[in-house]
Coordinates of C-alpha atoms and ligand atoms in Angstrom, one line a residue:
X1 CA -30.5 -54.9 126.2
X2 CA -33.0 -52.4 127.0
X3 CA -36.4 -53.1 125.4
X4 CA -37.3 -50.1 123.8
X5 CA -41.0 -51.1 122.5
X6 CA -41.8 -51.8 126.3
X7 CA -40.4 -48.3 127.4
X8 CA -42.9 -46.8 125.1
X9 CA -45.8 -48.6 127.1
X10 CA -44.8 -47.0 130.5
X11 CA -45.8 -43.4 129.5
X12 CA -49.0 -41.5 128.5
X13 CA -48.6 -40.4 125.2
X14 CA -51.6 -38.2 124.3
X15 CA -53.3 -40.2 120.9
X16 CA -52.4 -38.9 117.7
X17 CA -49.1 -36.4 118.9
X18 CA -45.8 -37.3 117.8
X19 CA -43.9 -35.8 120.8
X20 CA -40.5 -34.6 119.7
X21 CA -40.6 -31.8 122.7
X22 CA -39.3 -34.5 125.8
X23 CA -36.2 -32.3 125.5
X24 CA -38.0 -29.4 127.3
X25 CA -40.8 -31.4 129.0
X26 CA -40.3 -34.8 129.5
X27 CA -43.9 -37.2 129.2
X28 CA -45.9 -38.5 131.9
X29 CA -44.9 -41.9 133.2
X30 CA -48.1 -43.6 133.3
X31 CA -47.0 -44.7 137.1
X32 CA -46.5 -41.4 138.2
X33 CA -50.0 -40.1 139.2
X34 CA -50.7 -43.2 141.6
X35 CA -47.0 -42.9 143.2
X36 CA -48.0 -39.2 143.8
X37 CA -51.6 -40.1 145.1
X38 CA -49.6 -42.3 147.3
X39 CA -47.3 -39.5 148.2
X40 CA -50.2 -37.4 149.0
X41 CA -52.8 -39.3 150.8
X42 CA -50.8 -42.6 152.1
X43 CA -47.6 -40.4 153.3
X44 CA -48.5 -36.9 153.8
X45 CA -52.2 -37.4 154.9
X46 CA -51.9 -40.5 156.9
X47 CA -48.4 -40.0 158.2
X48 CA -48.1 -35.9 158.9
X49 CA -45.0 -34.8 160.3
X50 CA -43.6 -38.3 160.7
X51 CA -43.4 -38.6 157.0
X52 CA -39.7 -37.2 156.9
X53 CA -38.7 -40.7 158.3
X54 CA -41.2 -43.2 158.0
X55 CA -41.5 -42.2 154.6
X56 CA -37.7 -41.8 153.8
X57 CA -38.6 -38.1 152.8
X58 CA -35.4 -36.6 154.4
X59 CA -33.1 -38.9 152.6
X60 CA -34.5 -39.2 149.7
X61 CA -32.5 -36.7 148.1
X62 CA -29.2 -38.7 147.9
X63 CA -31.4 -42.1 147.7
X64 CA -32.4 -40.3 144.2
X65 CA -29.1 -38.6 143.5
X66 CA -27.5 -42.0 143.3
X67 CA -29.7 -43.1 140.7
X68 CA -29.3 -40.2 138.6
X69 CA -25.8 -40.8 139.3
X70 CA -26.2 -44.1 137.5
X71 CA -27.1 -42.5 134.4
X72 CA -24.4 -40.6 134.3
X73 CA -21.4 -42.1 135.4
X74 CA -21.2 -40.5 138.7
X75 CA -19.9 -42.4 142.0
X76 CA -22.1 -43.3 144.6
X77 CA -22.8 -41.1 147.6
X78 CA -21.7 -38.3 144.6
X79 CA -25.3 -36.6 143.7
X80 CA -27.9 -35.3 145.7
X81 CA -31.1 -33.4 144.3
X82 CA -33.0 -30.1 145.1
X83 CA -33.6 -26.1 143.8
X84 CA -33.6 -25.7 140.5
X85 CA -30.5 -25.7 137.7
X86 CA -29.8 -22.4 138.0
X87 CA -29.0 -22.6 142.2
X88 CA -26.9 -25.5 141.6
X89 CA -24.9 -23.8 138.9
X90 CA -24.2 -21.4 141.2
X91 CA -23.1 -23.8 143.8
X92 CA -20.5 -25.6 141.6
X93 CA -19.6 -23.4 139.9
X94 CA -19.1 -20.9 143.3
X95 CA -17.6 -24.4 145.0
X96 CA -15.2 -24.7 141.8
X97 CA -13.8 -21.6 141.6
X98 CA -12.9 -21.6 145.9
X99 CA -10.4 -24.0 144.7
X100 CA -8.8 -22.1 142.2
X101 CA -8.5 -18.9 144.4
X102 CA -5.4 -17.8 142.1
X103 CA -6.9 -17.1 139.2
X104 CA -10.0 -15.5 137.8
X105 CA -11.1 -16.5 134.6
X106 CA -14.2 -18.8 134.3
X107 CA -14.6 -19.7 130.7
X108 CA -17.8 -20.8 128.7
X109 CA -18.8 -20.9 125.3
X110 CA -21.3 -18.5 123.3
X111 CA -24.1 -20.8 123.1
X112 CA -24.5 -21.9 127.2
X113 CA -28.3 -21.7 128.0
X114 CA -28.6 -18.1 129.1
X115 CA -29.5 -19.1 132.9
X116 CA -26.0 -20.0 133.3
X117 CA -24.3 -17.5 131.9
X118 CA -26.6 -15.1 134.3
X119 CA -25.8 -17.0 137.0
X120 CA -22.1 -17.3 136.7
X121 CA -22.3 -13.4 136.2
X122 CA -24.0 -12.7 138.7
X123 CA -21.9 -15.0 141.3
X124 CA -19.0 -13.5 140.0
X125 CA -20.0 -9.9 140.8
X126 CA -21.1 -10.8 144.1
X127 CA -17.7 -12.3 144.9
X128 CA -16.2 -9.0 143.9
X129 CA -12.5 -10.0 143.4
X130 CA -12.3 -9.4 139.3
X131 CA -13.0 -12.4 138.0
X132 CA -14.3 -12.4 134.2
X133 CA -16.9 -14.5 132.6
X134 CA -15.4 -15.0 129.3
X135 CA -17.8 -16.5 126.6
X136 CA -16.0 -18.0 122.9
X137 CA -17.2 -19.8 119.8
X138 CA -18.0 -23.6 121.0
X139 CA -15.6 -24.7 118.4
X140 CA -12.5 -22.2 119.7
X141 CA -13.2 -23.7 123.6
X142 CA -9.9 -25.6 123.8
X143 CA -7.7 -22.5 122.0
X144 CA -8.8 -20.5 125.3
X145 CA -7.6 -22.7 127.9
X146 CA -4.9 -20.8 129.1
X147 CA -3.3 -21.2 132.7
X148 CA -5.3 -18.3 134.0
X149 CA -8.9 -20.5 133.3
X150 CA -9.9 -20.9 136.8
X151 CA -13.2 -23.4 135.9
X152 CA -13.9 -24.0 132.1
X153 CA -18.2 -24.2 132.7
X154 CA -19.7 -26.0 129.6
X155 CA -23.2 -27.2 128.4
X156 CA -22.4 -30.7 127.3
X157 CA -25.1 -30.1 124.7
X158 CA -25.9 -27.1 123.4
X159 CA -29.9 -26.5 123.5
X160 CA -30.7 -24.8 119.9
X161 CA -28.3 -27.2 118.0
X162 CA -27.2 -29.9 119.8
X163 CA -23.7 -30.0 119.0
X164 CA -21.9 -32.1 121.5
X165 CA -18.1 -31.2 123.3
X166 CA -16.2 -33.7 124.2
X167 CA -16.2 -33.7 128.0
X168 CA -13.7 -36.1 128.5
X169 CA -11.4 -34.4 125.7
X170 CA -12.0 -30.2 127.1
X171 CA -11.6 -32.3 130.9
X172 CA -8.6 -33.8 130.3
X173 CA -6.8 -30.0 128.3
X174 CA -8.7 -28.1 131.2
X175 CA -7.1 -30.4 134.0
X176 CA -3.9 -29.9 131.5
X177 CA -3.5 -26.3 132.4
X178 CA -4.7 -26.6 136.0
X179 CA -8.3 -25.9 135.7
X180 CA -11.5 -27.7 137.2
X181 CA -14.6 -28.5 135.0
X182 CA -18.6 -27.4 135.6
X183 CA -20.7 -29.7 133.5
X184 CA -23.9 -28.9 132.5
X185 CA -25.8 -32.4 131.7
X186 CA -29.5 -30.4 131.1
X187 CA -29.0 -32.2 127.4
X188 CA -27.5 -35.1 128.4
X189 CA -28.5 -37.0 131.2
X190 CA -31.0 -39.7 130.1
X191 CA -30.0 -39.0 126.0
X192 CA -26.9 -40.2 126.1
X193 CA -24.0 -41.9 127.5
X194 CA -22.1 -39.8 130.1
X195 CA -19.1 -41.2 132.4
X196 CA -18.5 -38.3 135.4
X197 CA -15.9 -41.0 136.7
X198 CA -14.2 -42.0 132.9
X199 CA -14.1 -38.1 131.9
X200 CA -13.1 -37.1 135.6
X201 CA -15.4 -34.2 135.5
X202 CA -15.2 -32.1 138.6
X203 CA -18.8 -30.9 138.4
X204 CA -21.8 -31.8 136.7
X205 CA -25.7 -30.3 137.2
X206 CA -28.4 -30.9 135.6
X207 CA -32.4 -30.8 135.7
X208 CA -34.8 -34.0 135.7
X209 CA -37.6 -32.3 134.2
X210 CA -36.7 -32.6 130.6
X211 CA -35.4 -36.5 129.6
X212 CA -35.4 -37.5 132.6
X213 CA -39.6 -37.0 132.6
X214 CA -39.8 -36.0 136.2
X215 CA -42.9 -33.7 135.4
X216 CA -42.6 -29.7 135.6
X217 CA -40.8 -28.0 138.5
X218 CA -39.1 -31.3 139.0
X219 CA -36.1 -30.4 141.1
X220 CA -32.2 -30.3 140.1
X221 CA -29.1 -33.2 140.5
X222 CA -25.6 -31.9 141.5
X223 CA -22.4 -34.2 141.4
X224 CA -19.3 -33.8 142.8
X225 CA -16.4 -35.6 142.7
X226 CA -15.6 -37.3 146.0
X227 CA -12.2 -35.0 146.2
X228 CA -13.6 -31.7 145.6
X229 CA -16.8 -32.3 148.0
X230 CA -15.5 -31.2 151.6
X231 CA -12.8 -28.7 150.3
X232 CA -14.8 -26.4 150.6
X233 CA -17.6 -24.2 152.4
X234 CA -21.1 -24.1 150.6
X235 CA -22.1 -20.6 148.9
X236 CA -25.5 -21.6 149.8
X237 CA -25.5 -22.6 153.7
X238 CA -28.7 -24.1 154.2
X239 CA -30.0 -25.6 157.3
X240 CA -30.2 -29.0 155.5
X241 CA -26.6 -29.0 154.3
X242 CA -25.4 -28.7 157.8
X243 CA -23.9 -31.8 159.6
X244 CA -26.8 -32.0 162.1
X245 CA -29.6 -30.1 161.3
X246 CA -31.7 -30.7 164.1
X247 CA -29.1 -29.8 166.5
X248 CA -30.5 -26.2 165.6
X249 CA -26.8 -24.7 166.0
X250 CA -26.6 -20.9 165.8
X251 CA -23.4 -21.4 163.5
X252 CA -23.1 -23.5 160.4
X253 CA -21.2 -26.4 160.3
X254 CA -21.0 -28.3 156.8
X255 CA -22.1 -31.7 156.3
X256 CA -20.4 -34.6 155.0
X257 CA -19.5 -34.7 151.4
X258 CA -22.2 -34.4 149.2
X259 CA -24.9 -33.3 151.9
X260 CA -23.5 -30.0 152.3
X261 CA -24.8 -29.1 148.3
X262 CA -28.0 -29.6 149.6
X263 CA -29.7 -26.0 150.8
X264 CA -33.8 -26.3 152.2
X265 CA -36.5 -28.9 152.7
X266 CA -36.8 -31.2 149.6
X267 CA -39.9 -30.6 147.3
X268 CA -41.6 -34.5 148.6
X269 CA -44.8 -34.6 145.8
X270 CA -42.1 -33.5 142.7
X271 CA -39.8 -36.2 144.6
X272 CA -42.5 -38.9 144.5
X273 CA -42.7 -38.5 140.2
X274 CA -39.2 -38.5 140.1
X275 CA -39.2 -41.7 141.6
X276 CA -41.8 -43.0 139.3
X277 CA -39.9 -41.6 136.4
X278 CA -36.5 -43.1 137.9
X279 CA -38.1 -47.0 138.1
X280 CA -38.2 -46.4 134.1
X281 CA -34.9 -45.2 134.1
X282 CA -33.4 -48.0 136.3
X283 CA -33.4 -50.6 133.8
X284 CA -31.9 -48.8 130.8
X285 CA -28.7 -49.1 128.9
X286 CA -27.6 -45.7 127.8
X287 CA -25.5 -47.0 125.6
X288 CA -28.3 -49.0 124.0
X289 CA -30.0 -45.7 124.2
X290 CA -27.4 -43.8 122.8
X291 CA -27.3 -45.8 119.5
X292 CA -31.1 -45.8 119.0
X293 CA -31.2 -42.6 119.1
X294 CA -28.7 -41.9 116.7
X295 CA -30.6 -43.8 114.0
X296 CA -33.5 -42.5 115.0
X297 CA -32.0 -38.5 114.4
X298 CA -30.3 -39.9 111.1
X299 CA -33.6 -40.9 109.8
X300 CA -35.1 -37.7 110.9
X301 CA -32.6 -35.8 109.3
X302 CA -33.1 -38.1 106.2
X303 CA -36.1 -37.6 105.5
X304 CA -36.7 -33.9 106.8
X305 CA -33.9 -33.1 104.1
X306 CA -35.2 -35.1 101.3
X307 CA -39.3 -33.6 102.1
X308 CA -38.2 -29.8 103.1
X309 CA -35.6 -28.8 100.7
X310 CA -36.2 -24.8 102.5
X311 CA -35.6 -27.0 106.0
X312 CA -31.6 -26.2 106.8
X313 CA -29.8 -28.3 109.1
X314 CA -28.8 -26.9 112.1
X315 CA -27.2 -29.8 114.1
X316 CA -24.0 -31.7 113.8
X317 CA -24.9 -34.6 110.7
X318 CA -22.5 -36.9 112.8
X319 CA -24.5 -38.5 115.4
X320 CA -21.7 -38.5 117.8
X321 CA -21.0 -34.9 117.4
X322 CA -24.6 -34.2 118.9
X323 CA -27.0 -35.0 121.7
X324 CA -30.3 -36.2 121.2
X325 CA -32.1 -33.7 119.3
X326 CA -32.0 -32.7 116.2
X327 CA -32.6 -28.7 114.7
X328 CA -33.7 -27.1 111.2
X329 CA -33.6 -23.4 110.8
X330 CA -36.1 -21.4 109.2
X331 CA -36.9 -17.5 108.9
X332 CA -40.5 -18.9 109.6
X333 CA -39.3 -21.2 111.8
X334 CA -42.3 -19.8 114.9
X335 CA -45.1 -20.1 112.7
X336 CA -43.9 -23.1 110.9
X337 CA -43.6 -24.6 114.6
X338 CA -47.1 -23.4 115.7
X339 CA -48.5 -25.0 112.5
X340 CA -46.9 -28.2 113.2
X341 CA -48.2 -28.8 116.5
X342 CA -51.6 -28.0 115.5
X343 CA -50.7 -30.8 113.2
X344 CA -49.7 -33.3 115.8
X345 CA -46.4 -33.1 115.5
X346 CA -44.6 -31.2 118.9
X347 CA -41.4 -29.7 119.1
X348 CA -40.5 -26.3 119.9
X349 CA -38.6 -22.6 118.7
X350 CA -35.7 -21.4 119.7
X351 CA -35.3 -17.8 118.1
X352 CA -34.2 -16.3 116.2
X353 CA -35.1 -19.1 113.8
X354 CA -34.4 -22.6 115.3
X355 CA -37.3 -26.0 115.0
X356 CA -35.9 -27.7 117.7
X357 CA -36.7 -31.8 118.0
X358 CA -36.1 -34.1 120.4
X359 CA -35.6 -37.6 119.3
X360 CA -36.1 -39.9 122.7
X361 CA -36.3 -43.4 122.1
X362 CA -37.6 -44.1 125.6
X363 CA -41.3 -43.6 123.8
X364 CA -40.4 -42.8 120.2
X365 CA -39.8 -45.3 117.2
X366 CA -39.5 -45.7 113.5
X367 CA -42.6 -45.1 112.9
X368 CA -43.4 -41.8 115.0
X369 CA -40.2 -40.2 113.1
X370 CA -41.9 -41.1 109.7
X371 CA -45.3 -40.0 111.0
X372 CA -43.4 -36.9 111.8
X373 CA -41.8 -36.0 109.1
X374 CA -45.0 -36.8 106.6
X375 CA -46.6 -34.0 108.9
X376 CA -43.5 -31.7 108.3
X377 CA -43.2 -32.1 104.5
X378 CA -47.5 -31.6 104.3
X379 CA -47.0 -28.4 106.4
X380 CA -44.0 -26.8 104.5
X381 CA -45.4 -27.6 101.2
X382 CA -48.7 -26.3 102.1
X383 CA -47.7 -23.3 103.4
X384 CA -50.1 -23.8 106.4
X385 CA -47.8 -21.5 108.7
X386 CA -49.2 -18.7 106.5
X387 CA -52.6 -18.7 108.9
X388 CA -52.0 -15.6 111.1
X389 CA -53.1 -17.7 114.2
X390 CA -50.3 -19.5 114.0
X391 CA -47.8 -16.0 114.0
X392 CA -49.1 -15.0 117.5
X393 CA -46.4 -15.2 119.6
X394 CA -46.7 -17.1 122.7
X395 CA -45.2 -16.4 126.3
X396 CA -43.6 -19.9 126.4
X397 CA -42.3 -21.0 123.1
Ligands
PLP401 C1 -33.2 -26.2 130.9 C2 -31.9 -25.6 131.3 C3 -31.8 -24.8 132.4 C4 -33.0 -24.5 133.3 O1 -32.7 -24.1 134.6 P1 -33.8 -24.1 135.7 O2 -33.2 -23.4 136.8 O3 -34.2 -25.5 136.0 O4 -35.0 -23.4 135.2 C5 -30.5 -24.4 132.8 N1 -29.5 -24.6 132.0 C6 -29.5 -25.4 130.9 C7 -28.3 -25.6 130.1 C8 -30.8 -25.9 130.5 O5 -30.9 -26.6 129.3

């Protein structure tokens, strides 16, 4: 069983926040700036050049991959890191949709993060051969699967509520009518207990910035199952996905497996927090982290509803029906946000009227989500969103 109140010692927590925002940013490991001091001055400054192998730099990407792919079900040798989300959902999904050359329908729902839903349109006009991106309620996903879907592209968890599909359920109906899967795990790796192999998922990105706590810019995960990997030719050709990249070849030549989804030189400092914030992760049960943080959204919701009668639920009551977050909606819901974390108590908006709240048990107890919610009740019933400071709108909400 994974000890949750030692978790909560690993991270810096800045003294007196509740921090209900790890969804977006993920905290600070508190071993993260030495192991990216060590990076810095011990690899790069003592080692130069000769840090891509006497350091592990080059292979660090699949090193890391793998235990991401720990925490989400995913076979060894399946998951290598680099770019950002957004590349690598054009690479699966581009990768996905070579294997269904016959059809031409990629199906998503409504409420996909928007930087997948640009990105799959504009991957799709590039390839120029009629495909259509076709968006529908999250709830009418399975009633679309028809036997044109080429790749059904989800969100496992979608970011304003945090209703939950059920990937191995909408896998199993895609793979029913011949289609492959894209999974987007932004919400779920590290908050809750995914299985790539159980599910058979074709597909699955995700970023390791947000519960993952990787630190900002931290780079992106792809996984691909072990039949899909060499069946076809990367959108993205990059030097570093070819099979020997030092043989300088004029002509590409894809490497083996999961290599070829990597593209350019891997980002080593971001690499070196990821690590830091991996050691955490190695020694936690996501099942155990599943369930704790189910109790600790059902007390949130608890006692948000019985403080903030004008709070509405936005998120799926049944635990298992959502990720780890929980949302409220409120027509003030950007000024009531501001207010709170002027209060202490961070989470974020998500317009047009979304509080968004991550629960994270890695550094959150009992005790923070009843601090929290004092904080929430005070501020409602005070009206201090009324200040006009707190209805400036920011650039990063
Ligand atoms: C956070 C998030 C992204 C962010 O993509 P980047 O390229 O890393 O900025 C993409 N998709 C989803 C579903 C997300 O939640």
């Amino acid at each position: 069983m994974t000890d949750f109140a030692e978790t909560k010692t690993l991270f810096h927590l800045p003294e007196g926040v509740v921090y209900l925002d790890g969804n977006s940013l993920g905290p600070l490991p508190k071993s993260a700036p030495a192991r990216i001091a060590q990076a810095v001055e011990a690899e790069w400054g003592a080692e130069l050049i000769g840090g891509w192998t006497k350091c592990g730099w080059m292979d660090q990407p699949t090193a890391l991959g793998d235990r991401i792919g720990r925490l989400i079900g995913a076979a060894p040798g399946t998951t290598t890191i680099g770019d950002t989300l957004s590349i690598k959902v054009f690479q699966a999904l581009s990768a996905a949709l070579a294997l269904r050359p016959d059809r031409r329908i990629v199906l998503t729902d409504m409420g996909n993060f928007p930087t997948d839903l640009y990105m799959a349109q504009s991957l799709l006009d590039a390839l120029g051969q009629g495909h259509v991106l076709k968006a529908v309620a999250p709830e009418e996903v399975a009633d679309h699967l028809g036997e044109d879907v080429a790749v059904l592209m989800l969100t496992q968890v979608d970011y304003r509520t945090g209703r939950r599909h059920d990937m191995a359920g909408l896998t199993a109906a895609a793979h029913e009518k011949g289609a492959l899967t894209v999974w987007d795990l932004a919400h779920s790796a590290g908050a809750i207990a995914v299985n790539m192999i159980g599910t058979g998922a074709d597909f699955c990105v995700g970023c390791t910035y947000k519960f993952l706590n990787a630190g900002p810019g931290a780079p992106a995960f792809i996984s691909v199952a072990p039949q899909h990997a060499e069946k076809t030719e990367p959108i993205l050709a990059g030097w570093l996905g070819h099979a020997a990249p030092f043989a300088f070849e004029p002509a590409y030549r894809a490497g083996l497996g999961i290599e070829r989804f990597r593209v350019g030189t891997p980002p080593v400092l971001q690499m070196a927090a990821l690590d830091a914030a991996l050691d955490i992760w190695d020694g936690v049960d996501l099942a155990a982290l599943e369930e704790k943080a189910a109790t600790l959204g059902n007390l949130f919701i608890n006692e948000v509803e019985a403080r903030c009668p004008d709070l509405t639920l936005a998120s799926p009551r049944d635990a298992r029906h959502r990720g780890s977050q929980v949302s409220f909606r409120h027509p003030d819901g950007y000024p009531i946000m501001q207010a709170l974390i002027a209060d202490g108590v961070v989470g974020d908006f998500r317009a047009p009227d979304i509080l968004r709240f991550g629960i994270t048990p890695l550094y959150l107890d009992e005790a923070d989500i009843r601090t929290a919610t004092e904080r929430i009740e005070t501020v409602m019933k005070t009206r201090a969103y009324d200040l006009p400071e707190h209805r400036e709108v920011k650039a990063v909400t």
